Amino acid sequence: MADDGIYTKNADIQALAGVNAGTTAKAEAATDVYVLNVEAAINTRTGTDWSTAWTASELDDNGTMKLVLTQTGAAKCAMNVIIADPTGYSARERETALDFLNTMYEEGIKMLSGTGGSALIAGE
């Protein structure tokens, strides 16, 4: 099965969810359920269609925006993985991981929203 995401891949999600994440919850079949919804939410919250820009190779060549997109999407998906099967984490580990991932996600949204997404895509 191939990753369904455009800029969020299963390997990135697994890395952020950590070794304690449940095997079933972090499997590609499970994360594919989250990825497209998360990517659509990022596009909506930032007011920019990053999925189309990524596919059309319209993003900056140095990869900065691609890295921000990948990390933002993976952080939100990793949160979903941990919530779906929290049994591998103590309550404190789970809370810390979710707080960290939520901060990463929200900071990514701020960066993507504040960049003037259409200007970045247009190369301005």
Tab-separated table of N, CA and C in Angstrom:
chain	number	residue	atom	x	y	z
A	1	MET	N	0.851	-1.178	0.000
A	1	MET	CA	0.000	0.000	0.000
A	1	MET	C	0.895	1.239	0.000
A	2	ALA	N	0.563	2.197	-0.809
A	2	ALA	CA	1.350	3.433	-0.896
A	2	ALA	C	0.798	4.472	0.070
A	3	ASP	N	1.687	5.370	0.498
A	3	ASP	CA	1.237	6.492	1.324
A	3	ASP	C	0.186	7.276	0.556
A	4	ASP	N	-0.918	7.597	1.217
A	4	ASP	CA	-1.967	8.390	0.581
A	4	ASP	C	-1.680	9.883	0.631
A	5	GLY	N	-0.869	10.306	1.552
A	5	GLY	CA	-0.615	11.730	1.729
A	5	GLY	C	0.228	12.327	0.624
A	6	ILE	N	0.055	13.611	0.428
A	6	ILE	CA	0.847	14.329	-0.563
A	6	ILE	C	2.119	14.831	0.084
A	7	TYR	N	2.008	15.463	1.241
A	7	TYR	CA	3.205	15.958	1.906
A	7	TYR	C	3.403	15.380	3.307
A	8	THR	N	2.545	14.476	3.722
A	8	THR	CA	2.691	13.810	5.013
A	8	THR	C	2.837	12.318	4.758
A	9	LYS	N	3.957	11.757	5.164
A	9	LYS	CA	4.242	10.346	4.908
A	9	LYS	C	4.271	9.551	6.211
A	10	ASN	N	3.998	8.263	6.093
A	10	ASN	CA	3.899	7.398	7.259
A	10	ASN	C	5.186	7.371	8.084
A	11	ALA	N	6.329	7.382	7.437
A	11	ALA	CA	7.596	7.347	8.182
A	11	ALA	C	7.726	8.560	9.101
A	12	ASP	N	7.286	9.721	8.628
A	12	ASP	CA	7.340	10.937	9.450
A	12	ASP	C	6.379	10.836	10.634
A	13	ILE	N	5.212	10.272	10.376
A	13	ILE	CA	4.216	10.103	11.439
A	13	ILE	C	4.749	9.148	12.505
A	14	GLN	N	5.307	8.023	12.076
A	14	GLN	CA	5.841	7.043	13.020
A	14	GLN	C	6.962	7.634	13.863
A	15	ALA	N	7.823	8.417	13.228
A	15	ALA	CA	8.934	9.027	13.966
A	15	ALA	C	8.424	9.950	15.066
A	16	LEU	N	7.398	10.734	14.766
A	16	LEU	CA	6.870	11.662	15.766
A	16	LEU	C	5.998	10.972	16.809
A	17	ALA	N	5.304	9.913	16.423
A	17	ALA	CA	4.477	9.182	17.390
A	17	ALA	C	5.352	8.432	18.390
A	18	GLY	N	6.537	8.048	17.974
A	18	GLY	CA	7.490	7.414	18.878
A	18	GLY	C	7.371	5.907	18.956
A	19	VAL	N	8.342	5.322	19.621
A	19	VAL	CA	8.423	3.863	19.700
A	19	VAL	C	7.314	3.257	20.554
A	20	ASN	N	6.708	4.032	21.422
A	20	ASN	CA	5.643	3.504	22.272
A	20	ASN	C	4.287	3.453	21.582
A	21	ALA	N	4.188	4.038	20.410
A	21	ALA	CA	2.910	4.031	19.693
A	21	ALA	C	2.539	2.604	19.322
A	22	GLY	N	1.265	2.302	19.414
A	22	GLY	CA	0.790	0.966	19.084
A	22	GLY	C	1.065	0.607	17.633
A	23	THR	N	1.472	-0.626	17.395
A	23	THR	CA	1.822	-1.082	16.054
A	23	THR	C	0.658	-0.915	15.089
A	24	THR	N	-0.534	-1.269	15.513
A	24	THR	CA	-1.700	-1.154	14.643
A	24	THR	C	-2.042	0.303	14.383
A	25	ALA	N	-1.964	1.133	15.405
A	25	ALA	CA	-2.334	2.549	15.269
A	25	ALA	C	-1.388	3.308	14.356
A	26	LYS	N	-0.102	2.914	14.335
A	26	LYS	CA	0.845	3.650	13.501
A	26	LYS	C	1.126	2.962	12.169
A	27	ALA	N	0.433	1.875	11.890
A	27	ALA	CA	0.588	1.196	10.604
A	27	ALA	C	0.069	2.095	9.488
A	28	GLU	N	0.632	1.921	8.315
A	28	GLU	CA	0.268	2.777	7.182
A	28	GLU	C	-1.225	2.758	6.887
A	29	ALA	N	-1.846	1.598	6.986
A	29	ALA	CA	-3.284	1.515	6.718
A	29	ALA	C	-4.076	2.393	7.682
A	30	ALA	N	-3.618	2.481	8.918
A	30	ALA	CA	-4.308	3.315	9.905
A	30	ALA	C	-4.027	4.793	9.674
A	31	THR	N	-2.766	5.137	9.405
A	31	THR	CA	-2.429	6.555	9.251
A	31	THR	C	-2.989	7.142	7.966
A	32	ASP	N	-3.173	6.308	6.946
A	32	ASP	CA	-3.757	6.815	5.702
A	32	ASP	C	-5.156	7.384	5.925
A	33	VAL	N	-5.836	6.869	6.947
A	33	VAL	CA	-7.168	7.376	7.286
A	33	VAL	C	-7.081	8.831	7.737
A	34	TYR	N	-6.016	9.171	8.466
A	34	TYR	CA	-5.863	10.527	8.994
A	34	TYR	C	-5.278	11.511	7.993
A	35	VAL	N	-4.353	11.045	7.184
A	35	VAL	CA	-3.499	11.938	6.399
A	35	VAL	C	-4.270	12.900	5.506
A	36	LEU	N	-5.172	12.397	4.712
A	36	LEU	CA	-5.872	13.279	3.771
A	36	LEU	C	-6.724	14.315	4.501
A	37	ASN	N	-7.344	13.915	5.614
A	37	ASN	CA	-8.123	14.877	6.400
A	37	ASN	C	-7.230	15.935	7.026
A	38	VAL	N	-6.074	15.523	7.532
A	38	VAL	CA	-5.139	16.473	8.144
A	38	VAL	C	-4.608	17.439	7.095
A	39	GLU	N	-4.225	16.924	5.933
A	39	GLU	CA	-3.722	17.808	4.880
A	39	GLU	C	-4.801	18.790	4.422
A	40	ALA	N	-6.036	18.324	4.317
A	40	ALA	CA	-7.133	19.226	3.946
A	40	ALA	C	-7.344	20.287	5.021
A	41	ALA	N	-7.229	19.903	6.283
A	41	ALA	CA	-7.387	20.868	7.379
A	41	ALA	C	-6.282	21.917	7.350
A	42	ILE	N	-5.051	21.504	7.060
A	42	ILE	CA	-3.943	22.460	6.961
A	42	ILE	C	-4.198	23.431	5.820
A	43	ASN	N	-4.617	22.918	4.683
A	43	ASN	CA	-4.926	23.783	3.542
A	43	ASN	C	-6.018	24.789	3.899
A	44	THR	N	-7.044	24.326	4.591
A	44	THR	CA	-8.162	25.196	4.963
A	44	THR	C	-7.744	26.232	6.001
A	45	ARG	N	-7.045	25.798	7.043
A	45	ARG	CA	-6.648	26.730	8.114
A	45	ARG	C	-5.690	27.802	7.632
A	46	THR	N	-4.856	27.473	6.665
A	46	THR	CA	-3.869	28.446	6.189
A	46	THR	C	-4.354	29.237	4.986
A	47	GLY	N	-5.454	28.811	4.389
A	47	GLY	CA	-5.994	29.518	3.229
A	47	GLY	C	-5.186	29.321	1.955
A	48	THR	N	-4.377	28.269	1.909
A	48	THR	CA	-3.554	27.992	0.735
A	48	THR	C	-3.669	26.514	0.392
A	49	ASP	N	-3.781	26.203	-0.876
A	49	ASP	CA	-3.843	24.810	-1.317
A	49	ASP	C	-2.424	24.267	-1.467
A	50	TRP	N	-1.833	23.882	-0.340
A	50	TRP	CA	-0.461	23.387	-0.325
A	50	TRP	C	-0.334	22.066	-1.071
A	51	SER	N	-1.381	21.271	-1.075
A	51	SER	CA	-1.330	19.979	-1.758
A	51	SER	C	-1.090	20.158	-3.249
A	52	THR	N	-1.824	21.075	-3.850
A	52	THR	CA	-1.647	21.343	-5.277
A	52	THR	C	-0.282	21.955	-5.542
A	53	ALA	N	0.134	22.873	-4.683
A	53	ALA	CA	1.440	23.515	-4.862
A	53	ALA	C	2.563	22.487	-4.773
A	54	TRP	N	2.453	21.550	-3.832
A	54	TRP	CA	3.474	20.512	-3.670
A	54	TRP	C	3.515	19.632	-4.922
A	55	THR	N	2.337	19.201	-5.370
A	55	THR	CA	2.255	18.319	-6.526
A	55	THR	C	2.785	18.994	-7.784
A	56	ALA	N	2.518	20.283	-7.921
A	56	ALA	CA	2.952	21.028	-9.105
A	56	ALA	C	4.383	21.548	-8.971
A	57	SER	N	5.059	21.196	-7.886
A	57	SER	CA	6.444	21.635	-7.631
A	57	SER	C	6.579	23.150	-7.655
A	58	GLU	N	5.599	23.833	-7.070
A	58	GLU	CA	5.606	25.292	-7.053
A	58	GLU	C	6.192	25.870	-5.763
A	59	LEU	N	6.633	25.015	-4.866
A	59	LEU	CA	7.170	25.506	-3.600
A	59	LEU	C	8.637	25.859	-3.744
A	60	ASP	N	9.132	26.618	-2.778
A	60	ASP	CA	10.527	27.062	-2.817
A	60	ASP	C	11.488	25.886	-2.972
A	61	ASP	N	12.535	26.120	-3.711
A	61	ASP	CA	13.485	25.059	-4.018
A	61	ASP	C	14.342	24.642	-2.838
A	62	ASN	N	14.502	25.513	-1.852
A	62	ASN	CA	15.380	25.149	-0.735
A	62	ASN	C	14.727	24.184	0.246
A	63	GLY	N	13.455	23.908	0.066
A	63	GLY	CA	12.785	22.893	0.861
A	63	GLY	C	12.251	23.336	2.202
A	64	THR	N	12.399	24.600	2.558
A	64	THR	CA	11.946	25.066	3.866
A	64	THR	C	10.447	24.858	4.041
A	65	MET	N	9.663	25.287	3.081
A	65	MET	CA	8.213	25.144	3.196
A	65	MET	C	7.813	23.678	3.160
A	66	LYS	N	8.530	22.886	2.382
A	66	LYS	CA	8.225	21.458	2.341
A	66	LYS	C	8.461	20.820	3.704
A	67	LEU	N	9.533	21.213	4.358
A	67	LEU	CA	9.823	20.682	5.690
A	67	LEU	C	8.746	21.102	6.686
A	68	VAL	N	8.343	22.361	6.642
A	68	VAL	CA	7.292	22.849	7.547
A	68	VAL	C	5.991	22.095	7.294
A	69	LEU	N	5.633	21.907	6.038
A	69	LEU	CA	4.410	21.168	5.707
A	69	LEU	C	4.472	19.732	6.215
A	70	THR	N	5.581	19.073	5.956
A	70	THR	CA	5.735	17.679	6.373
A	70	THR	C	5.644	17.553	7.885
A	71	GLN	N	6.349	18.410	8.606
A	71	GLN	CA	6.335	18.331	10.065
A	71	GLN	C	4.975	18.689	10.648
A	72	THR	N	4.313	19.668	10.063
A	72	THR	CA	2.998	20.078	10.559
A	72	THR	C	1.986	18.952	10.383
A	73	GLY	N	1.953	18.375	9.200
A	73	GLY	CA	1.034	17.267	8.941
A	73	GLY	C	1.348	16.044	9.782
A	74	ALA	N	2.619	15.715	9.890
A	74	ALA	CA	3.019	14.535	10.659
A	74	ALA	C	2.712	14.711	12.143
A	75	ALA	N	2.870	15.926	12.652
A	75	ALA	CA	2.580	16.177	14.070
A	75	ALA	C	1.107	15.927	14.375
A	76	LYS	N	0.234	16.442	13.529
A	76	LYS	CA	-1.202	16.247	13.761
A	76	LYS	C	-1.581	14.776	13.621
A	77	CYS	N	-1.027	14.100	12.625
A	77	CYS	CA	-1.315	12.675	12.449
A	77	CYS	C	-0.772	11.855	13.617
A	78	ALA	N	0.414	12.201	14.110
A	78	ALA	CA	0.989	11.488	15.253
A	78	ALA	C	0.101	11.648	16.485
A	79	MET	N	-0.499	12.822	16.638
A	79	MET	CA	-1.446	13.018	17.739
A	79	MET	C	-2.608	12.035	17.606
A	80	ASN	N	-3.117	11.883	16.391
A	80	ASN	CA	-4.215	10.944	16.155
A	80	ASN	C	-3.803	9.512	16.473
A	81	VAL	N	-2.566	9.149	16.125
A	81	VAL	CA	-2.055	7.807	16.414
A	81	VAL	C	-2.023	7.567	17.922
A	82	ILE	N	-1.495	8.518	18.665
A	82	ILE	CA	-1.383	8.368	20.122
A	82	ILE	C	-2.764	8.299	20.767
A	83	ILE	N	-3.676	9.123	20.305
A	83	ILE	CA	-5.035	9.120	20.854
A	83	ILE	C	-5.753	7.812	20.524
A	84	ALA	N	-5.511	7.277	19.319
A	84	ALA	CA	-6.173	6.039	18.901
A	84	ALA	C	-5.755	4.844	19.749
A	85	ASP	N	-4.486	4.817	20.168
A	85	ASP	CA	-4.005	3.712	21.000
A	85	ASP	C	-2.983	4.240	22.000
A	86	PRO	N	-3.452	4.748	23.126
A	86	PRO	CA	-2.548	5.344	24.107
A	86	PRO	C	-1.907	4.338	25.066
A	87	THR	N	-2.162	3.051	24.880
A	87	THR	CA	-1.735	2.051	25.861
A	87	THR	C	-0.220	1.934	26.023
A	88	GLY	N	0.562	2.354	25.045
A	88	GLY	CA	2.014	2.249	25.146
A	88	GLY	C	2.658	3.365	25.947
A	89	TYR	N	1.865	4.320	26.377
A	89	TYR	CA	2.383	5.497	27.076
A	89	TYR	C	1.823	5.566	28.483
A	90	SER	N	2.644	6.045	29.404
A	90	SER	CA	2.096	6.383	30.715
A	90	SER	C	1.268	7.655	30.511
A	91	ALA	N	0.456	7.994	31.482
A	91	ALA	CA	-0.372	9.203	31.359
A	91	ALA	C	0.495	10.435	31.139
A	92	ARG	N	1.597	10.532	31.850
A	92	ARG	CA	2.487	11.690	31.725
A	92	ARG	C	3.176	11.717	30.353
A	93	GLU	N	3.642	10.561	29.886
A	93	GLU	CA	4.271	10.491	28.560
A	93	GLU	C	3.292	10.908	27.470
A	94	ARG	N	2.080	10.399	27.584
A	94	ARG	CA	1.050	10.717	26.593
A	94	ARG	C	0.748	12.213	26.592
A	95	GLU	N	0.568	12.777	27.769
A	95	GLU	CA	0.267	14.205	27.877
A	95	GLU	C	1.412	15.052	27.323
A	96	THR	N	2.635	14.688	27.665
A	96	THR	CA	3.802	15.429	27.178
A	96	THR	C	3.913	15.330	25.663
A	97	ALA	N	3.748	14.122	25.136
A	97	ALA	CA	3.836	13.928	23.688
A	97	ALA	C	2.755	14.726	22.964
A	98	LEU	N	1.537	14.662	23.463
A	98	LEU	CA	0.442	15.389	22.815
A	98	LEU	C	0.644	16.901	22.899
A	99	ASP	N	1.127	17.391	24.026
A	99	ASP	CA	1.414	18.828	24.157
A	99	ASP	C	2.491	19.257	23.166
A	100	PHE	N	3.569	18.474	23.090
A	100	PHE	CA	4.668	18.778	22.177
A	100	PHE	C	4.194	18.773	20.725
A	101	LEU	N	3.460	17.734	20.346
A	101	LEU	CA	2.979	17.619	18.966
A	101	LEU	C	1.980	18.719	18.628
A	102	ASN	N	1.115	19.069	19.577
A	102	ASN	CA	0.160	20.143	19.329
A	102	ASN	C	0.872	21.474	19.131
A	103	THR	N	1.904	21.723	19.925
A	103	THR	CA	2.692	22.947	19.753
A	103	THR	C	3.364	22.961	18.387
A	104	MET	N	3.934	21.827	17.987
A	104	MET	CA	4.571	21.731	16.677
A	104	MET	C	3.557	22.009	15.561
A	105	TYR	N	2.362	21.433	15.703
A	105	TYR	CA	1.309	21.628	14.706
A	105	TYR	C	0.872	23.094	14.645
A	106	GLU	N	0.580	23.682	15.794
A	106	GLU	CA	0.101	25.070	15.816
A	106	GLU	C	1.171	26.045	15.324
A	107	GLU	N	2.430	25.810	15.671
A	107	GLU	CA	3.516	26.668	15.172
A	107	GLU	C	3.649	26.531	13.660
A	108	GLY	N	3.487	25.315	13.165
A	108	GLY	CA	3.520	25.105	11.716
A	108	GLY	C	2.400	25.854	11.018
A	109	ILE	N	1.208	25.804	11.593
A	109	ILE	CA	0.064	26.532	11.021
A	109	ILE	C	0.356	28.026	11.005
A	110	LYS	N	0.929	28.543	12.090
A	110	LYS	CA	1.273	29.975	12.134
A	110	LYS	C	2.272	30.333	11.045
A	111	MET	N	3.300	29.507	10.893
A	111	MET	CA	4.308	29.786	9.862
A	111	MET	C	3.701	29.741	8.470
A	112	LEU	N	2.876	28.747	8.226
A	112	LEU	CA	2.271	28.603	6.903
A	112	LEU	C	1.247	29.700	6.634
A	113	SER	N	0.538	30.127	7.666
A	113	SER	CA	-0.457	31.192	7.506
A	113	SER	C	0.202	32.547	7.337
A	114	GLY	N	1.304	32.751	8.024
A	114	GLY	CA	1.963	34.046	8.016
A	114	GLY	C	2.909	34.271	6.864
A	115	THR	N	3.072	33.293	6.020
A	115	THR	CA	4.056	33.413	4.954
A	115	THR	C	3.495	34.025	3.693
A	116	GLY	N	2.200	34.228	3.639
A	116	GLY	CA	1.614	34.658	2.382
A	116	GLY	C	1.767	33.526	1.383
A	117	GLY	N	1.108	32.428	1.683
A	117	GLY	CA	1.269	31.207	0.905
A	117	GLY	C	1.243	31.392	-0.590
A	118	SER	N	0.329	32.200	-1.088
A	118	SER	CA	0.250	32.379	-2.537
A	118	SER	C	1.482	33.081	-3.076
A	119	ALA	N	2.079	33.979	-2.280
A	119	ALA	CA	3.301	34.654	-2.724
A	119	ALA	C	4.460	33.669	-2.792
A	120	LEU	N	4.527	32.767	-1.821
A	120	LEU	CA	5.584	31.758	-1.846
A	120	LEU	C	5.438	30.844	-3.048
A	121	ILE	N	4.217	30.459	-3.325
A	121	ILE	CA	3.979	29.571	-4.455
A	121	ILE	C	4.328	30.269	-5.760
A	122	ALA	N	4.014	31.552	-5.852
A	122	ALA	CA	4.289	32.311	-7.070
A	122	ALA	C	5.758	32.693	-7.191
A	123	GLY	N	6.535	32.460	-6.143
A	123	GLY	CA	7.956	32.781	-6.175
A	123	GLY	C	8.260	34.241	-5.938
A	124	GLU	N	7.366	34.942	-5.291
A	124	GLU	CA	7.560	36.376	-5.029
A	124	GLU	C	8.423	36.591	-3.813
